[in-house]
PDB file of C-alpha atoms and ligand atoms in Angstrom:
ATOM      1  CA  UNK A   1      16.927  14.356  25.204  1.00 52.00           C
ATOM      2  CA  UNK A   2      14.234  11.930  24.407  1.00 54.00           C
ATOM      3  CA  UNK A   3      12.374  12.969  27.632  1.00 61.00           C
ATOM      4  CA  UNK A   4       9.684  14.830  25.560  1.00 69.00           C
ATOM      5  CA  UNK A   5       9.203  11.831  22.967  1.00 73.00           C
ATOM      6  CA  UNK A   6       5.599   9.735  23.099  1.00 75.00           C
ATOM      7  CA  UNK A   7       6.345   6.876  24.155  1.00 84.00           C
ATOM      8  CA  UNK A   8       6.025   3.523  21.367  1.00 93.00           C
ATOM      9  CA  UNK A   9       3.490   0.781  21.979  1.00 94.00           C
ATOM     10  CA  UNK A  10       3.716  -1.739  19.510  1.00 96.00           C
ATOM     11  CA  UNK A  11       0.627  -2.947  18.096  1.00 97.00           C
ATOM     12  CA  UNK A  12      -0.538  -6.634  18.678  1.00 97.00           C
ATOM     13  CA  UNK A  13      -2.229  -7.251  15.153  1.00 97.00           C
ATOM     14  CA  UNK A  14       0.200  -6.131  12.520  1.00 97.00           C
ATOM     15  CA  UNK A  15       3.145  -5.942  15.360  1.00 97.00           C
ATOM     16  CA  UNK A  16       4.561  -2.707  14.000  1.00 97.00           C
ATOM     17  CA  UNK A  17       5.445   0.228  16.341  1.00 96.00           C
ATOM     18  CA  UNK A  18       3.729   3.269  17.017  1.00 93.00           C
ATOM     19  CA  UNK A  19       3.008   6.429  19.337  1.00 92.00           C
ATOM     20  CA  UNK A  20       0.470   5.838  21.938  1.00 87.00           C
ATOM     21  CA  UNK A  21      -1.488   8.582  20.567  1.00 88.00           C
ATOM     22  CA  UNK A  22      -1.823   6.260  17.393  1.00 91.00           C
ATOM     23  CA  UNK A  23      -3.010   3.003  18.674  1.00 95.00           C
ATOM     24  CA  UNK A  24      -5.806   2.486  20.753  1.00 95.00           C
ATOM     25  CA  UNK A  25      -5.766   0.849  23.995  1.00 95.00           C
ATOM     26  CA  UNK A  26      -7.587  -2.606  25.260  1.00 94.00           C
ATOM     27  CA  UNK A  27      -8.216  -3.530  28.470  1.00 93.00           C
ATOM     28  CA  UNK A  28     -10.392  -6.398  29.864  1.00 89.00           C
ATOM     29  CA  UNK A  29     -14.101  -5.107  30.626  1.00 82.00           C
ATOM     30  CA  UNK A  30     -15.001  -5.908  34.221  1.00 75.00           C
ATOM     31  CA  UNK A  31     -15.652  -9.685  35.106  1.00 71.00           C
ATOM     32  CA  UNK A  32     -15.512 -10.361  31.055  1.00 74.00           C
ATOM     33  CA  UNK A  33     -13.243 -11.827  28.726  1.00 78.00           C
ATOM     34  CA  UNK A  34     -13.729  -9.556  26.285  1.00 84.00           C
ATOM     35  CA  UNK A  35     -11.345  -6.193  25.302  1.00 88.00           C
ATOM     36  CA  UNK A  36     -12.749  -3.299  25.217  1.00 90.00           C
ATOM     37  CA  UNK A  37     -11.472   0.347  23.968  1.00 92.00           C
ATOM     38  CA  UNK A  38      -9.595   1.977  26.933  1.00 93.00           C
ATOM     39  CA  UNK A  39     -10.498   4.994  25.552  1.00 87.00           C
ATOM     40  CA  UNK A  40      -8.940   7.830  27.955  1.00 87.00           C
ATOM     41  CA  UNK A  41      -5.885   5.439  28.649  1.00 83.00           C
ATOM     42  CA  UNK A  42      -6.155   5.368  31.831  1.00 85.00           C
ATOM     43  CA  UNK A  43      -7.843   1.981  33.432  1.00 86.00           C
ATOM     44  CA  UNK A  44      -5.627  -0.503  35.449  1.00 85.00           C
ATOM     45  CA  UNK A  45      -4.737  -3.331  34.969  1.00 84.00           C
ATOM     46  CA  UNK A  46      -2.910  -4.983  31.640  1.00 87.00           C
ATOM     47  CA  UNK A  47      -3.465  -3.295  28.390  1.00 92.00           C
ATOM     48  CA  UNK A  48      -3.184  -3.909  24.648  1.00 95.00           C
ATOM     49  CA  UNK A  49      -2.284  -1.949  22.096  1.00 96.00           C
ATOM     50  CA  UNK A  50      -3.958  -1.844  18.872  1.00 96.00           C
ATOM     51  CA  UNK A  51      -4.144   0.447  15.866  1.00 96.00           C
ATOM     52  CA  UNK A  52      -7.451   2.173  15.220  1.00 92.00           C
ATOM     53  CA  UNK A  53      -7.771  -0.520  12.097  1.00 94.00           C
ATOM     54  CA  UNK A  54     -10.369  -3.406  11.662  1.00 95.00           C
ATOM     55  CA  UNK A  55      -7.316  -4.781  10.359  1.00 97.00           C
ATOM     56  CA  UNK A  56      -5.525  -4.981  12.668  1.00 97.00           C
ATOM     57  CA  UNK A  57      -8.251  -6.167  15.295  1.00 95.00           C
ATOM     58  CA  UNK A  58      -8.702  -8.685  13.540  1.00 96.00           C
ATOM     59  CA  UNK A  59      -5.157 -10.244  12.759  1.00 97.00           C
ATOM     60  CA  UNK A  60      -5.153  -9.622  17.133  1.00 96.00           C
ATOM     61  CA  UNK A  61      -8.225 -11.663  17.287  1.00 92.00           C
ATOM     62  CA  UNK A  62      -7.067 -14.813  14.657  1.00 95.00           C
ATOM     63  CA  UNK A  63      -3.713 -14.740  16.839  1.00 94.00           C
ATOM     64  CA  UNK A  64      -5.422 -15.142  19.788  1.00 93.00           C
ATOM     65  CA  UNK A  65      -3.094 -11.737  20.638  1.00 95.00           C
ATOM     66  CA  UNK A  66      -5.822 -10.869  23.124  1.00 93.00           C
ATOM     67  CA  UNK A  67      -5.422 -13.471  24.827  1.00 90.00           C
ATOM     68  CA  UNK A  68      -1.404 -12.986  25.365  1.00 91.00           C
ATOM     69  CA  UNK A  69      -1.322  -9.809  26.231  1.00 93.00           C
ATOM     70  CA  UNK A  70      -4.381  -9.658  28.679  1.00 91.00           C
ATOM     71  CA  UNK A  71      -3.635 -13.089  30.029  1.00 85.00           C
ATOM     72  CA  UNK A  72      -7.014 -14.164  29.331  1.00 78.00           C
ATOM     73  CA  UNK A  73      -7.575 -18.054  30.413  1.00 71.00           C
TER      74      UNK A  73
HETATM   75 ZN1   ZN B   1      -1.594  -2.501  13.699  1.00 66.21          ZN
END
């Protein structure tokens, strides 16, 4: 069964796949339009998934991939 498998997130800078406990999660801090580190996974609301890589934040950021996957205006 895959029951017991972490479930895959894939990351919005590089776009490749990974466990949640290997990317970090974004959500949108209150009344802001900027991401911040969800860091206990747990806030409402629309996330994004990123890994733990300036790298990758930063390919997110230059795609505007914040923006897509929080539905920011
Ligand atoms: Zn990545």
């Amino acid at each position: 069964m895959a029951a017991l498998e972490a479930p895959v997130r894939t990351c919005i800078g590089c776009r490749t796949k990974g466990t949640r406990n290997s990317l970090v999660r974004y959500v949108l801090a209150d009344d802001s339009q900027t991401p911040v580190p969800d860091e206990a996974k747990q806030l409402p609301g629309r996330g994004a998934w990123l890994h733990d890589d300036p790298k990758c934040y930063d390919l997110a950021s230059r795609r505007r991939a914040f923006a897509r996957a929080l539905r920011i205006r």
